[in-house]
Amino acid sequence: MSRRIALSVAAGVVVLGGAGAFAFAYAGDQTPTLAHSTARYTAPDSGRDGSLTFTTEVTASSGVKSLKILPWPANSSFAKMGLTEKDMASAESATCKSAGDDTVRCTYTTKVSGAEAASSPHGSWHVAVLATAKDGRTTLDTKAADFEVN
């Protein structure tokens, strides 16, 4: 092999190796991801409270710090203006438990009284979630799951 070809091959290996190391390092610093999100609404009935339960799995390479939940009616002002992380600041938190290496399974449950159900808008609702990783990265999903209030 000539010296020129050997130098070209060596330079190529260095460039590809550096690109691979960058890609590997970058992959470790991803924003949180959500999977398997579901919402289940049970209306109050015969004097018993109903409930709303939301579950999801969150994966973050640095670990999950928190998950905020905000149910909202599809015909609200959020549908026109859009939700922001600022809107989620006072949202309620889900309870999260380890489900693997960098993954947690989070659950949020709240009771719904008959009076609350009667005064709430009927129709389609969405669940917005704000996932925050331990490294400070965030993911906002304004329509992580849907449910119906009749």
Coordinates of N, CA, C and O in Angstrom, one line a residue:
M1 N 0.9 -1.2 0.0 CA 0.0 0.0 0.0 C 0.9 1.2 0.0 O 1.8 1.3 0.8
S2 N 0.6 2.2 -0.8 CA 1.4 3.4 -0.9 C 1.2 4.2 0.4 O 0.2 4.1 1.1
R3 N 2.1 5.1 0.7 CA 2.0 6.0 1.8 C 0.8 6.9 1.8 O 0.1 7.1 2.8
R4 N 0.5 7.4 0.6 CA -0.6 8.3 0.4 C -1.9 7.6 0.7 O -2.8 8.1 1.4
I5 N -2.1 6.4 0.2 CA -3.3 5.6 0.5 C -3.4 5.3 2.0 O -4.5 5.4 2.6
A6 N -2.3 4.9 2.6 CA -2.3 4.6 4.0 C -2.7 5.8 4.8 O -3.5 5.7 5.8
L7 N -2.2 7.0 4.5 CA -2.6 8.2 5.2 C -4.1 8.5 5.0 O -4.8 8.9 5.9
S8 N -4.6 8.3 3.8 CA -6.0 8.5 3.5 C -6.9 7.6 4.3 O -7.9 8.0 4.9
V9 N -6.5 6.3 4.4 CA -7.3 5.4 5.2 C -7.3 5.7 6.6 O -8.3 5.7 7.3
A10 N -6.1 6.1 7.2 CA -6.0 6.5 8.6 C -6.8 7.7 8.9 O -7.5 7.7 9.9
A11 N -6.8 8.7 8.0 CA -7.6 9.9 8.2 C -9.1 9.5 8.2 O -9.9 10.1 9.0
G12 N -9.5 8.7 7.3 CA -10.9 8.2 7.2 C -11.3 7.5 8.5 O -12.4 7.7 9.0
V13 N -10.5 6.7 9.0 CA -10.8 6.0 10.3 C -11.0 6.9 11.4 O -11.9 6.8 12.2
V14 N -10.1 8.0 11.5 CA -10.2 9.0 12.6 C -11.5 9.7 12.4 O -12.2 10.0 13.4
V15 N -11.9 10.2 11.2 CA -13.1 10.9 11.0 C -14.3 10.1 11.3 O -15.2 10.5 12.1
L16 N -14.4 8.9 10.8 CA -15.5 8.0 11.1 C -15.6 7.6 12.6 O -16.7 7.6 13.2
G17 N -14.5 7.4 13.2 CA -14.5 7.1 14.7 C -15.0 8.3 15.5 O -15.7 8.1 16.4
G18 N -14.5 9.5 15.1 CA -15.0 10.7 15.8 C -16.5 10.9 15.6 O -17.2 11.2 16.5
A19 N -17.0 10.7 14.4 CA -18.4 10.8 14.1 C -19.2 9.8 14.9 O -20.3 10.1 15.5
G20 N -18.7 8.6 15.0 CA -19.4 7.5 15.8 C -19.4 7.9 17.3 O -20.4 7.7 18.0
A21 N -18.3 8.4 17.8 CA -18.3 8.8 19.2 C -19.2 9.9 19.5 O -19.9 9.9 20.5
F22 N -19.4 10.9 18.6 CA -20.3 12.0 18.7 C -21.7 11.4 18.7 O -22.5 11.8 19.6
A23 N -22.0 10.5 17.8 CA -23.4 10.0 17.7 C -23.7 9.2 19.0 O -24.8 9.3 19.5
F24 N -22.8 8.5 19.5 CA -23.0 7.7 20.8 C -23.2 8.7 21.9 O -24.1 8.5 22.7
A25 N -22.4 9.7 22.0 CA -22.6 10.7 23.1 C -23.9 11.4 23.0 O -24.6 11.7 24.0
Y26 N -24.3 11.8 21.8 CA -25.5 12.5 21.6 C -26.7 11.6 21.9 O -27.7 12.1 22.5
A27 N -26.6 10.4 21.6 CA -27.8 9.4 21.9 C -28.0 9.3 23.4 O -29.1 9.1 23.8
G28 N -27.0 9.6 24.2 CA -27.2 9.5 25.6 C -27.8 10.7 26.2 O -28.3 10.7 27.4
D29 N -28.0 11.8 25.5 CA -28.5 13.0 26.0 C -29.8 13.4 25.3 O -30.0 14.5 24.9
Q30 N -30.7 12.4 25.1 CA -32.0 12.7 24.4 C -33.0 13.2 25.4 O -33.0 12.9 26.6
T31 N -34.0 13.9 24.9 CA -35.2 14.3 25.7 C -36.0 13.1 26.1 O -35.9 12.1 25.5
P32 N -36.8 13.3 27.2 CA -37.6 12.1 27.6 C -38.6 11.7 26.5 O -39.1 12.5 25.8
T33 N -38.8 10.4 26.4 CA -39.8 9.9 25.5 C -40.9 9.2 26.3 O -40.7 8.6 27.3
L34 N -42.1 9.3 25.7 CA -43.3 8.7 26.3 C -43.7 7.5 25.4 O -43.6 7.5 24.2
A35 N -44.3 6.5 26.1 CA -44.8 5.3 25.4 C -46.0 4.7 26.1 O -46.0 4.8 27.4
H36 N -46.9 4.1 25.4 CA -48.0 3.4 26.0 C -48.9 4.3 26.9 O -49.3 3.8 27.9
S37 N -49.1 5.5 26.4 CA -50.0 6.4 27.2 C -51.5 6.1 27.0 O -51.9 5.9 25.9
T38 N -52.2 6.0 28.2 CA -53.6 5.7 28.1 C -54.3 6.6 29.2 O -53.8 6.9 30.3
A39 N -55.6 6.9 28.9 CA -56.4 7.6 29.9 C -57.7 6.8 30.0 O -58.3 6.3 29.0
R40 N -58.2 6.7 31.2 CA -59.4 6.0 31.5 C -60.3 6.8 32.4 O -59.9 7.1 33.5
Y41 N -61.5 7.2 31.8 CA -62.4 8.0 32.6 C -63.6 7.2 33.0 O -64.2 6.5 32.1
T42 N -64.0 7.2 34.2 CA -65.2 6.5 34.7 C -66.1 7.6 35.3 O -65.7 8.3 36.3
A43 N -67.3 7.7 34.8 CA -68.2 8.7 35.3 C -68.8 8.4 36.6 O -68.9 7.2 36.9
P44 N -69.1 9.4 37.4 CA -69.7 9.1 38.7 C -71.1 8.4 38.5 O -71.7 8.7 37.4
D45 N -71.5 7.5 39.4 CA -72.7 6.8 39.2 C -73.4 6.4 40.5 O -72.7 6.0 41.4
S46 N -74.6 6.7 40.6 CA -75.4 6.3 41.8 C -74.8 6.8 43.1 O -74.6 6.0 44.1
G47 N -74.4 8.0 43.1 CA -73.8 8.6 44.4 C -72.3 8.2 44.6 O -71.8 8.7 45.6
R48 N -71.7 7.4 43.7 CA -70.3 7.1 43.9 C -69.5 8.0 43.0 O -69.9 8.3 41.9
D49 N -68.3 8.4 43.5 CA -67.4 9.2 42.7 C -66.9 8.4 41.5 O -66.8 7.2 41.5
G50 N -66.6 9.1 40.4 CA -65.9 8.5 39.3 C -64.4 8.8 39.4 O -64.0 9.2 40.5
S51 N -63.7 8.5 38.3 CA -62.3 8.7 38.4 C -61.7 9.0 37.0 O -62.3 8.6 36.0
L52 N -60.5 9.5 37.0 CA -59.7 9.6 35.8 C -58.3 9.0 36.1 O -57.7 9.4 37.1
T53 N -57.9 8.1 35.3 CA -56.6 7.5 35.5 C -55.8 7.6 34.2 O -56.3 7.2 33.2
F54 N -54.6 8.1 34.4 CA -53.7 8.2 33.2 C -52.4 7.4 33.5 O -51.9 7.5 34.6
T55 N -51.9 6.6 32.6 CA -50.7 5.9 32.7 C -49.8 6.1 31.5 O -50.3 6.3 30.4
T56 N -48.5 6.1 31.7 CA -47.6 6.2 30.6 C -46.2 5.6 31.1 O -46.0 5.5 32.3
E57 N -45.4 5.3 30.1 CA -44.0 5.0 30.4 C -43.1 6.1 29.9 O -43.3 6.6 28.8
V58 N -42.2 6.5 30.7 CA -41.2 7.6 30.4 C -39.8 7.1 30.4 O -39.4 6.4 31.4
T59 N -39.1 7.3 29.3 CA -37.7 6.9 29.3 C -36.8 8.2 29.1 O -37.1 9.0 28.3
A60 N -35.8 8.3 29.9 CA -34.8 9.4 29.8 C -33.5 8.8 30.3 O -33.3 8.2 31.3
S61 N -32.4 9.1 29.5 CA -31.1 8.5 29.7 C -30.5 9.0 31.1 O -29.8 8.3 31.7
S62 N -30.9 10.2 31.5 CA -30.4 10.7 32.8 C -31.3 10.4 34.0 O -31.0 10.7 35.1
G63 N -32.5 9.7 33.7 CA -33.5 9.4 34.7 C -34.6 10.4 34.6 O -34.4 11.5 34.0
V64 N -35.7 10.1 35.2 CA -36.9 10.9 35.1 C -37.0 11.7 36.5 O -37.1 11.0 37.5
K65 N -37.1 13.0 36.4 CA -37.3 13.8 37.6 C -38.8 13.9 38.0 O -39.1 13.8 39.1
S66 N -39.6 14.2 37.0 CA -41.0 14.4 37.3 C -41.9 14.3 36.0 O -41.4 14.4 34.9
L67 N -43.2 14.1 36.3 CA -44.2 14.0 35.2 C -45.4 14.8 35.7 O -46.0 14.4 36.6
K68 N -45.7 15.9 35.0 CA -46.9 16.7 35.3 C -48.0 16.3 34.3 O -47.8 16.1 33.2
I69 N -49.3 16.4 34.9 CA -50.5 16.0 34.1 C -51.5 17.1 34.1 O -51.7 17.7 35.2
L70 N -52.1 17.4 33.0 CA -53.1 18.3 32.9 C -54.2 17.9 31.9 O -54.0 17.9 30.7
P71 N -55.4 17.4 32.4 CA -56.5 17.1 31.5 C -57.1 18.4 31.1 O -57.3 19.3 31.8
W72 N -57.5 18.4 29.8 CA -58.2 19.6 29.3 C -59.2 19.3 28.2 O -59.0 18.4 27.4
P73 N -60.3 20.0 28.2 CA -61.3 19.8 27.2 C -60.9 20.2 25.8 O -60.3 21.3 25.6
A74 N -61.2 19.4 24.8 CA -60.8 19.7 23.4 C -61.4 21.0 22.9 O -60.8 21.6 22.0
N75 N -62.5 21.5 23.4 CA -63.0 22.7 22.9 C -62.7 23.9 23.8 O -63.4 24.9 23.8
S76 N -61.6 23.8 24.6 CA -61.2 24.9 25.4 C -60.2 25.9 24.7 O -59.9 25.6 23.5
S77 N -59.9 26.9 25.4 CA -58.9 27.9 24.8 C -57.6 27.3 24.4 O -56.9 27.8 23.6
F78 N -57.2 26.2 25.2 CA -55.9 25.6 24.9 C -55.9 25.0 23.4 O -54.8 25.0 22.8
A79 N -57.1 24.6 22.9 CA -57.1 24.1 21.6 C -56.7 25.2 20.5 O -56.1 24.9 19.5
K80 N -57.0 26.4 20.8 CA -56.7 27.5 19.9 C -55.3 28.1 20.1 O -54.6 28.3 19.2
M81 N -55.0 28.3 21.4 CA -53.7 29.0 21.8 C -52.6 28.0 21.9 O -51.4 28.4 21.8
G82 N -52.9 26.7 22.2 CA -51.8 25.7 22.5 C -51.3 25.8 23.9 O -51.3 26.9 24.5
L83 N -51.0 24.7 24.4 CA -50.4 24.6 25.8 C -48.9 24.8 25.7 O -48.2 24.4 24.8
T84 N -48.3 25.4 26.8 CA -46.9 25.6 26.9 C -46.4 25.0 28.2 O -47.2 24.6 29.0
E85 N -45.1 24.9 28.3 CA -44.5 24.4 29.5 C -44.9 25.3 30.7 O -45.1 24.8 31.8
K86 N -45.1 26.6 30.5 CA -45.5 27.5 31.5 C -46.9 27.1 32.0 O -47.1 27.2 33.2
D87 N -47.8 26.7 31.1 CA -49.1 26.3 31.5 C -49.1 25.1 32.4 O -49.9 24.9 33.3
M88 N -48.0 24.3 32.2 CA -47.9 23.0 33.0 C -47.3 23.2 34.3 O -47.3 22.2 35.1
A89 N -46.8 24.4 34.7 CA -46.1 24.6 35.9 C -46.9 24.2 37.1 O -46.4 23.7 38.1
S90 N -48.2 24.5 37.1 CA -49.0 24.3 38.3 C -49.8 23.0 38.1 O -50.7 22.7 39.0
A91 N -49.5 22.2 37.1 CA -50.3 20.9 36.9 C -49.9 19.9 38.0 O -48.9 20.1 38.7
E92 N -50.7 18.9 38.2 CA -50.5 17.9 39.2 C -49.5 16.9 38.7 O -49.3 16.7 37.6
S93 N -48.8 16.3 39.7 CA -47.7 15.3 39.4 C -48.3 13.9 39.4 O -49.2 13.6 40.2
A94 N -47.7 13.1 38.6 CA -48.0 11.6 38.6 C -47.0 11.0 39.5 O -46.0 11.5 39.9
T95 N -47.4 9.8 39.9 CA -46.5 8.9 40.7 C -45.8 8.0 39.8 O -46.4 7.3 39.0
C96 N -44.4 7.9 39.9 CA -43.6 7.1 39.0 C -42.8 6.1 39.7 O -42.3 6.3 40.8
K97 N -42.8 4.9 39.1 CA -42.0 3.8 39.7 C -41.1 3.2 38.6 O -41.5 3.1 37.4
S98 N -40.0 2.7 39.0 CA -39.0 2.1 38.0 C -39.7 1.0 37.3 O -40.4 0.1 37.8
A99 N -39.3 0.9 35.9 CA -39.8 -0.1 35.0 C -38.7 -0.6 34.2 O -39.0 -1.3 33.1
G100 N -37.5 -0.4 34.5 CA -36.3 -0.8 33.7 C -35.2 0.1 33.9 O -35.2 1.0 34.8
D101 N -34.2 0.0 33.0 CA -33.0 0.8 33.1 C -33.2 2.3 33.3 O -33.0 2.9 34.3
D102 N -33.7 2.9 32.2 CA -33.9 4.4 32.2 C -35.4 4.7 32.1 O -35.8 5.8 31.7
T103 N -36.3 3.7 32.4 CA -37.7 3.9 32.2 C -38.5 3.8 33.5 O -38.1 3.0 34.4
V104 N -39.5 4.7 33.6 CA -40.4 4.6 34.8 C -41.8 4.5 34.2 O -42.1 4.9 33.1
R105 N -42.7 3.9 35.0 CA -44.1 3.8 34.7 C -44.8 4.8 35.6 O -44.7 4.6 36.9
C106 N -45.5 5.7 35.0 CA -46.1 6.8 35.8 C -47.7 6.6 35.8 O -48.2 6.3 34.7
T107 N -48.3 6.9 36.9 CA -49.7 6.8 37.1 C -50.2 8.1 37.8 O -49.7 8.5 38.8
Y108 N -51.3 8.6 37.2 CA -52.0 9.7 37.9 C -53.5 9.3 38.0 O -54.1 8.9 37.0
T109 N -54.1 9.4 39.2 CA -55.5 9.1 39.4 C -56.1 10.2 40.2 O -55.5 10.7 41.2
T110 N -57.3 10.6 39.8 CA -58.0 11.6 40.6 C -59.5 11.2 40.6 O -60.0 10.6 39.7
K111 N -60.1 11.5 41.7 CA -61.6 11.3 41.9 C -62.3 12.4 41.1 O -61.9 13.5 41.0
V112 N -63.5 12.0 40.6 CA -64.4 12.9 40.0 C -65.8 12.8 40.6 O -66.4 11.8 40.5
S113 N -66.2 13.9 41.3 CA -67.5 13.9 42.0 C -68.6 14.1 41.0 O -68.3 14.6 39.9
G114 N -69.8 13.8 41.4 CA -70.9 14.1 40.5 C -71.1 15.6 40.2 O -71.4 15.9 39.0
A115 N -70.8 16.4 41.1 CA -70.9 17.9 40.9 C -69.8 18.3 39.9 O -70.1 19.1 39.0
E116 N -68.6 17.8 40.0 CA -67.5 18.1 39.1 C -67.9 17.7 37.7 O -67.7 18.4 36.7
A117 N -68.4 16.4 37.6 CA -68.8 15.9 36.2 C -69.9 16.7 35.6 O -69.8 17.0 34.4
A118 N -70.9 17.1 36.4 CA -72.0 17.9 35.9 C -71.5 19.3 35.4 O -72.1 19.8 34.4
S119 N -70.5 19.9 36.0 CA -70.1 21.2 35.7 C -69.0 21.2 34.6 O -68.6 22.3 34.1
S120 N -68.5 20.0 34.3 CA -67.4 19.9 33.3 C -67.9 19.9 31.9 O -69.0 19.4 31.7
P121 N -67.2 20.4 31.0 CA -67.6 20.3 29.5 C -67.7 18.9 29.1 O -66.8 18.1 29.5
H122 N -68.7 18.5 28.4 CA -68.9 17.2 27.9 C -68.2 17.1 26.5 O -68.0 18.1 25.9
G123 N -67.8 15.9 26.2 CA -67.2 15.6 24.9 C -65.8 15.2 25.0 O -65.4 14.6 26.1
S124 N -65.0 15.4 24.0 CA -63.6 15.0 24.0 C -62.7 15.8 24.9 O -62.8 17.0 25.0
W125 N -61.8 15.1 25.6 CA -60.8 15.7 26.4 C -59.4 15.1 26.0 O -59.4 14.0 25.5
H126 N -58.4 15.8 26.3 CA -57.0 15.4 26.1 C -56.3 15.4 27.4 O -56.6 16.2 28.3
V127 N -55.2 14.7 27.5 CA -54.3 14.7 28.7 C -53.0 15.3 28.2 O -52.3 14.7 27.3
A128 N -52.5 16.4 28.7 CA -51.2 17.0 28.4 C -50.3 16.5 29.5 O -50.6 16.4 30.7
V129 N -49.0 16.2 29.1 CA -48.0 15.8 30.0 C -46.7 16.5 29.8 O -46.4 16.8 28.6
L130 N -46.0 16.8 30.8 CA -44.7 17.4 30.8 C -43.8 16.5 31.5 O -43.8 16.4 32.7
A131 N -42.9 15.9 30.8 CA -41.9 15.0 31.4 C -40.6 15.8 31.5 O -40.1 16.4 30.6
T132 N -40.0 15.7 32.7 CA -38.7 16.4 33.0 C -37.7 15.4 33.4 O -37.9 14.6 34.3
A133 N -36.6 15.3 32.7 CA -35.5 14.4 33.0 C -34.6 15.0 34.1 O -34.7 16.2 34.4
K134 N -33.8 14.2 34.7 CA -32.9 14.7 35.8 C -31.9 15.7 35.3 O -31.4 16.5 36.0
D135 N -31.5 15.6 34.0 CA -30.6 16.6 33.4 C -31.3 17.9 33.0 O -30.6 18.8 32.4
G136 N -32.6 18.0 33.2 CA -33.3 19.2 32.9 C -34.0 19.3 31.6 O -34.8 20.2 31.3
R137 N -33.7 18.3 30.7 CA -34.4 18.2 29.4 C -35.9 17.9 29.6 O -36.2 17.2 30.6
T138 N -36.7 18.5 28.8 CA -38.2 18.2 28.9 C -38.8 17.8 27.6 O -38.3 18.0 26.5
T139 N -40.0 17.2 27.7 CA -40.8 16.8 26.6 C -42.2 17.2 27.0 O -42.7 16.8 28.1
L140 N -42.9 18.0 26.2 CA -44.3 18.4 26.3 C -45.1 17.7 25.3 O -44.8 17.9 24.1
D141 N -46.1 16.9 25.7 CA -47.0 16.2 24.8 C -48.4 16.7 25.2 O -48.9 16.3 26.2
T142 N -49.0 17.6 24.3 CA -50.2 18.2 24.7 C -51.4 17.3 24.5 O -52.5 17.6 25.0
K143 N -51.2 16.2 23.7 CA -52.3 15.2 23.5 C -51.8 13.8 23.7 O -51.8 13.0 22.8
A144 N -51.2 13.5 24.9 CA -50.6 12.2 25.1 C -51.7 11.1 25.1 O -51.4 10.0 24.8
A145 N -52.9 11.5 25.5 CA -54.0 10.5 25.5 C -55.3 11.3 25.5 O -55.4 12.5 25.8
D146 N -56.4 10.6 25.1 CA -57.7 11.2 24.9 C -58.7 10.4 25.7 O -58.6 9.2 26.0
F147 N -59.8 11.1 26.1 CA -60.9 10.4 26.8 C -62.2 11.2 26.5 O -62.1 12.3 26.1
E148 N -63.3 10.6 26.8 CA -64.6 11.2 26.6 C -65.4 11.4 27.9 O -65.4 10.5 28.8
V149 N -66.0 12.6 28.1 CA -66.8 12.9 29.2 C -68.2 13.0 28.6 O -68.5 13.9 27.8
N150 N -69.1 12.1 29.1 CA -70.5 12.2 28.6 C -71.5 12.6 29.6 O -71.3 12.5 30.7

